[in-house]
Amino acid sequence: MPCDEGGIGFRSLHDVSKALFCKLWWNVRTKPSLWSFFMCQKYCKKLNAIIVPWRKGSHVWRKMLECRDIIEHQIVWHPKIESSLFWFDNWTRIGALYFLVPRDFEIDESIHNVYNVVEDVTWNVSKLLDILPEEYALHIVEYIKPPVMQDMLDIPFWMLDTRGLLSVKTACEYLRRRNEPRNDYKMIWVKGLPFKVFFFM
């Protein structure tokens, strides 16, 4: 932990390891590559990556799934072309709709991506009200701008960084254990005190 929280300023290896697996999950979700395609084909089959159940698999894949459950809701998608998945991507800024709707709610599988509920350049409000509980439909209409078709892939945004990019540093900061900062901890780490003294303290 940081010095003002009672630590000695070193990052936990456990937190760093988990942050690295978070970075791998980010790469699978946001960067199309031969490796991400292979991982999805091997472990996801016909399911979306965010709802794949925990199964037997490599150590790396199991650790990535563990991180998925921690960081997926912190990734927001800005739709640009017909690729943001309506139910599975967090494009509403409140989470993936698949997990938000009640369990007994029937999901309309004919709606694949966000553009299925856009008419010209506005939301198709009646369609949204048909396929979603009213509170979520109204949230979309009031707070989310309808996407305008552009010739570029949807943009993922990591909400814990101003640039929107997941780094190992920001993931570590998000995952780490925290204590309340205290003044007495701050007073230990003063210039001029021999290292062995404040380390012992």
C-alpha positions as a LaTeX table, in Angstrom:
\begin{tabular}{lrrr}
\hline
Residue & $x$ (\AA) & $y$ (\AA) & $z$ (\AA) \\
\hline
Met1 & 0.00 & 0.00 & 0.00 \\
Pro2 & 1.09 & 3.64 & $-0.31$ \\
Cys3 & 3.05 & 5.08 & 2.62 \\
Asp4 & 0.17 & 7.25 & 3.86 \\
Glu5 & $-2.03$ & 4.12 & 4.16 \\
Gly6 & 0.46 & 2.21 & 6.30 \\
Gly7 & 2.41 & 0.44 & 3.58 \\
Ile8 & 5.94 & 0.99 & 2.33 \\
Gly9 & 5.04 & 2.03 & $-1.20$ \\
Phe10 & 5.53 & $-1.34$ & $-2.92$ \\
Arg11 & 2.86 & $-2.85$ & $-5.15$ \\
Ser12 & 1.59 & $-6.29$ & $-4.16$ \\
Leu13 & 2.69 & $-8.99$ & $-6.63$ \\
His14 & $-0.82$ & $-10.41$ & $-6.40$ \\
Asp15 & $-2.30$ & $-7.08$ & $-7.54$ \\
Val16 & 0.24 & $-6.71$ & $-10.35$ \\
Ser17 & $-0.44$ & $-10.25$ & $-11.57$ \\
Lys18 & $-4.20$ & $-9.62$ & $-11.57$ \\
Ala19 & $-3.71$ & $-6.29$ & $-13.37$ \\
Leu20 & $-1.73$ & $-8.06$ & $-16.11$ \\
Phe21 & $-4.59$ & $-10.52$ & $-16.62$ \\
Cys22 & $-6.99$ & $-7.54$ & $-16.75$ \\
Lys23 & $-4.84$ & $-6.14$ & $-19.56$ \\
Leu24 & $-5.12$ & $-9.48$ & $-21.41$ \\
Trp25 & $-8.91$ & $-9.37$ & $-21.04$ \\
Trp26 & $-8.92$ & $-5.78$ & $-22.36$ \\
Asn27 & $-6.90$ & $-6.92$ & $-25.38$ \\
Val28 & $-9.31$ & $-9.78$ & $-26.12$ \\
Arg29 & $-12.32$ & $-7.47$ & $-25.88$ \\
Thr30 & $-10.98$ & $-4.41$ & $-27.67$ \\
Lys31 & $-8.15$ & $-5.36$ & $-30.05$ \\
Pro32 & $-8.98$ & $-7.70$ & $-32.92$ \\
Ser33 & $-5.95$ & $-9.93$ & $-33.45$ \\
Leu34 & $-5.07$ & $-13.50$ & $-34.35$ \\
Trp35 & $-4.55$ & $-14.29$ & $-30.66$ \\
Ser36 & $-7.90$ & $-12.80$ & $-29.51$ \\
Phe37 & $-9.68$ & $-14.58$ & $-32.38$ \\
Phe38 & $-8.05$ & $-17.89$ & $-31.35$ \\
Met39 & $-9.02$ & $-17.45$ & $-27.67$ \\
Cys40 & $-12.65$ & $-16.66$ & $-28.56$ \\
Gln41 & $-12.88$ & $-19.61$ & $-30.96$ \\
Lys42 & $-11.32$ & $-21.99$ & $-28.45$ \\
Tyr43 & $-13.24$ & $-20.99$ & $-25.33$ \\
Cys44 & $-16.35$ & $-19.03$ & $-26.33$ \\
Lys45 & $-17.69$ & $-21.14$ & $-29.23$ \\
Lys46 & $-21.07$ & $-19.53$ & $-30.09$ \\
Leu47 & $-21.41$ & $-17.54$ & $-26.86$ \\
Asn48 & $-20.48$ & $-13.93$ & $-26.25$ \\
Ala49 & $-17.26$ & $-13.58$ & $-24.23$ \\
Ile50 & $-18.95$ & $-11.74$ & $-21.35$ \\
Ile51 & $-21.42$ & $-14.58$ & $-20.63$ \\
Val52 & $-19.15$ & $-17.59$ & $-21.17$ \\
Pro53 & $-19.49$ & $-19.72$ & $-18.02$ \\
Trp54 & $-16.46$ & $-20.84$ & $-16.06$ \\
Arg55 & $-15.26$ & $-24.06$ & $-17.60$ \\
Lys56 & $-12.09$ & $-26.08$ & $-17.65$ \\
Gly57 & $-9.43$ & $-24.27$ & $-19.59$ \\
Ser58 & $-5.89$ & $-23.00$ & $-19.41$ \\
His59 & $-4.66$ & $-21.19$ & $-16.33$ \\
Val60 & $-4.46$ & $-17.97$ & $-18.38$ \\
Trp61 & $-8.08$ & $-18.23$ & $-19.57$ \\
Arg62 & $-9.42$ & $-18.92$ & $-16.07$ \\
Lys63 & $-7.52$ & $-15.93$ & $-14.68$ \\
Met64 & $-8.87$ & $-13.76$ & $-17.51$ \\
Leu65 & $-12.45$ & $-14.81$ & $-16.68$ \\
Glu66 & $-11.80$ & $-13.89$ & $-13.06$ \\
Cys67 & $-10.76$ & $-10.42$ & $-14.22$ \\
Arg68 & $-13.71$ & $-10.18$ & $-16.61$ \\
Asp69 & $-16.10$ & $-10.19$ & $-13.66$ \\
Ile70 & $-14.14$ & $-7.34$ & $-12.04$ \\
Ile71 & $-13.49$ & $-4.92$ & $-14.90$ \\
Glu72 & $-16.06$ & $-5.51$ & $-17.66$ \\
His73 & $-18.52$ & $-2.93$ & $-16.26$ \\
Gln74 & $-15.75$ & $-0.30$ & $-16.37$ \\
Ile75 & $-15.47$ & $-0.55$ & $-20.16$ \\
Val76 & $-17.87$ & 1.75 & $-22.05$ \\
Trp77 & $-18.43$ & 1.42 & $-25.79$ \\
His78 & $-19.08$ & 4.37 & $-28.11$ \\
Pro79 & $-20.98$ & 3.00 & $-31.14$ \\
Lys80 & $-19.66$ & 4.13 & $-34.53$ \\
Ile81 & $-20.40$ & 1.32 & $-36.99$ \\
Glu82 & $-22.71$ & $-1.68$ & $-36.72$ \\
Ser83 & $-20.63$ & $-3.57$ & $-34.19$ \\
Ser84 & $-21.71$ & $-2.56$ & $-30.67$ \\
Leu85 & $-23.78$ & $-5.43$ & $-29.35$ \\
Phe86 & $-27.09$ & $-4.19$ & $-27.96$ \\
Trp87 & $-27.37$ & $-6.69$ & $-25.10$ \\
Phe88 & $-23.76$ & $-7.51$ & $-24.25$ \\
Asp89 & $-21.69$ & $-4.32$ & $-24.56$ \\
Asn90 & $-21.84$ & $-1.54$ & $-21.97$ \\
Trp91 & $-22.82$ & 1.29 & $-24.33$ \\
Thr92 & $-25.45$ & 2.73 & $-21.95$ \\
Arg93 & $-22.84$ & 3.63 & $-19.26$ \\
Ile94 & $-24.87$ & 1.72 & $-16.65$ \\
Gly95 & $-23.74$ & $-1.79$ & $-17.62$ \\
Ala96 & $-24.57$ & $-4.48$ & $-20.15$ \\
Leu97 & $-28.34$ & $-4.70$ & $-20.63$ \\
Tyr98 & $-28.14$ & $-8.50$ & $-20.56$ \\
Phe99 & $-27.31$ & $-8.32$ & $-16.84$ \\
Leu100 & $-29.59$ & $-5.38$ & $-16.01$ \\
Val101 & $-32.96$ & $-6.68$ & $-17.19$ \\
Pro102 & $-34.88$ & $-8.88$ & $-14.70$ \\
Arg103 & $-34.27$ & $-12.64$ & $-14.91$ \\
Asp104 & $-37.86$ & $-13.31$ & $-16.01$ \\
Phe105 & $-37.59$ & $-10.70$ & $-18.79$ \\
Glu106 & $-37.63$ & $-12.18$ & $-22.28$ \\
Ile107 & $-34.66$ & $-10.95$ & $-24.33$ \\
Asp108 & $-35.45$ & $-10.17$ & $-27.96$ \\
Glu109 & $-32.69$ & $-12.04$ & $-29.79$ \\
Ser110 & $-33.58$ & $-10.40$ & $-33.12$ \\
Ile111 & $-31.94$ & $-7.20$ & $-31.79$ \\
His112 & $-28.23$ & $-7.73$ & $-32.33$ \\
Asn113 & $-26.58$ & $-4.32$ & $-32.33$ \\
Val114 & $-27.35$ & $-0.74$ & $-31.35$ \\
Tyr115 & $-28.30$ & 0.30 & $-34.88$ \\
Asn116 & $-31.31$ & $-2.05$ & $-34.76$ \\
Val117 & $-33.04$ & 0.52 & $-32.52$ \\
Val118 & $-32.02$ & 3.64 & $-34.45$ \\
Glu119 & $-34.33$ & 5.12 & $-37.07$ \\
Asp120 & $-32.62$ & 7.66 & $-39.33$ \\
Val121 & $-30.67$ & 9.61 & $-36.69$ \\
Thr122 & $-33.00$ & 9.21 & $-33.68$ \\
Trp123 & $-33.92$ & 6.43 & $-31.30$ \\
Asn124 & $-36.88$ & 4.25 & $-32.19$ \\
Val125 & $-38.60$ & 4.91 & $-28.86$ \\
Ser126 & $-41.53$ & 2.53 & $-29.39$ \\
Lys127 & $-39.11$ & $-0.31$ & $-30.19$ \\
Leu128 & $-37.01$ & 0.44 & $-27.11$ \\
Leu129 & $-40.11$ & 0.40 & $-24.92$ \\
Asp130 & $-41.15$ & $-2.93$ & $-26.48$ \\
Ile131 & $-37.87$ & $-4.72$ & $-25.84$ \\
Leu132 & $-36.71$ & $-3.13$ & $-22.54$ \\
Pro133 & $-38.17$ & $-2.28$ & $-19.14$ \\
Glu134 & $-39.36$ & 1.34 & $-19.22$ \\
Glu135 & $-36.63$ & 2.70 & $-16.90$ \\
Tyr136 & $-33.82$ & 1.52 & $-19.19$ \\
Ala137 & $-35.57$ & 2.63 & $-22.37$ \\
Leu138 & $-36.07$ & 6.13 & $-20.94$ \\
His139 & $-32.45$ & 6.24 & $-19.72$ \\
Ile140 & $-31.24$ & 5.56 & $-23.28$ \\
Val141 & $-33.55$ & 8.16 & $-24.81$ \\
Glu142 & $-32.67$ & 10.87 & $-22.24$ \\
Tyr143 & $-28.95$ & 10.35 & $-21.67$ \\
Ile144 & $-27.44$ & 8.53 & $-24.68$ \\
Lys145 & $-26.97$ & 10.21 & $-28.05$ \\
Pro146 & $-28.09$ & 8.10 & $-31.00$ \\
Pro147 & $-24.99$ & 6.88 & $-32.86$ \\
Val148 & $-24.27$ & 8.31 & $-36.29$ \\
Met149 & $-23.01$ & 5.77 & $-38.80$ \\
Gln150 & $-19.28$ & 6.27 & $-39.36$ \\
Asp151 & $-16.72$ & 4.22 & $-41.20$ \\
Met152 & $-14.78$ & 3.22 & $-38.07$ \\
Leu153 & $-15.01$ & 0.54 & $-35.42$ \\
Asp154 & $-16.73$ & 1.20 & $-32.09$ \\
Ile155 & $-14.45$ & 2.83 & $-29.53$ \\
Pro156 & $-13.90$ & 1.15 & $-26.14$ \\
Phe157 & $-13.30$ & 3.55 & $-23.24$ \\
Trp158 & $-11.79$ & 2.58 & $-19.87$ \\
Met159 & $-13.69$ & 4.76 & $-17.42$ \\
Leu160 & $-10.91$ & 4.97 & $-14.84$ \\
Asp161 & $-8.47$ & 6.79 & $-17.12$ \\
Thr162 & $-8.95$ & 10.19 & $-18.77$ \\
Arg163 & $-7.53$ & 8.88 & $-22.06$ \\
Gly164 & $-9.84$ & 5.86 & $-21.93$ \\
Leu165 & $-7.03$ & 3.29 & $-22.16$ \\
Leu166 & $-6.58$ & 0.46 & $-19.69$ \\
Ser167 & $-3.02$ & 0.34 & $-18.39$ \\
Val168 & $-1.51$ & $-2.03$ & $-15.84$ \\
Lys169 & $-1.01$ & 0.97 & $-13.55$ \\
Thr170 & $-4.70$ & 2.04 & $-13.56$ \\
Ala171 & $-5.83$ & $-1.58$ & $-13.22$ \\
Cys172 & $-3.50$ & $-2.04$ & $-10.21$ \\
Glu173 & $-4.88$ & 1.10 & $-8.59$ \\
Tyr174 & $-8.45$ & $-0.10$ & $-9.15$ \\
Leu175 & $-7.79$ & $-3.61$ & $-7.78$ \\
Arg176 & $-5.59$ & $-2.90$ & $-4.78$ \\
Arg177 & $-6.61$ & $-3.22$ & $-1.14$ \\
Arg178 & $-7.07$ & 0.15 & 0.56 \\
Asn179 & $-6.70$ & 1.60 & 4.05 \\
Glu180 & $-7.74$ & 5.04 & 5.21 \\
Pro181 & $-4.81$ & 7.54 & 4.91 \\
Arg182 & $-3.57$ & 8.65 & 8.33 \\
Asn183 & $-1.36$ & 11.54 & 9.42 \\
Asp184 & 0.79 & 9.38 & 11.70 \\
Tyr185 & 1.79 & 7.26 & 8.70 \\
Lys186 & 2.77 & 10.40 & 6.78 \\
Met187 & 4.97 & 11.57 & 9.67 \\
Ile188 & 7.03 & 8.36 & 9.58 \\
Trp189 & 8.26 & 8.95 & 6.02 \\
Val190 & 10.26 & 12.17 & 6.46 \\
Lys191 & 13.43 & 13.24 & 4.69 \\
Gly192 & 16.65 & 12.71 & 6.60 \\
Leu193 & 15.43 & 9.75 & 8.70 \\
Pro194 & 17.56 & 6.62 & 8.08 \\
Phe195 & 15.75 & 3.99 & 6.02 \\
Lys196 & 16.12 & 1.26 & 8.68 \\
Val197 & 14.41 & 3.55 & 11.22 \\
Phe198 & 11.25 & 4.34 & 9.28 \\
Phe199 & 11.12 & 0.81 & 7.85 \\
Phe200 & 11.16 & $-0.53$ & 11.43 \\
Met201 & 8.54 & 2.02 & 12.50 \\
\hline
\end{tabular}
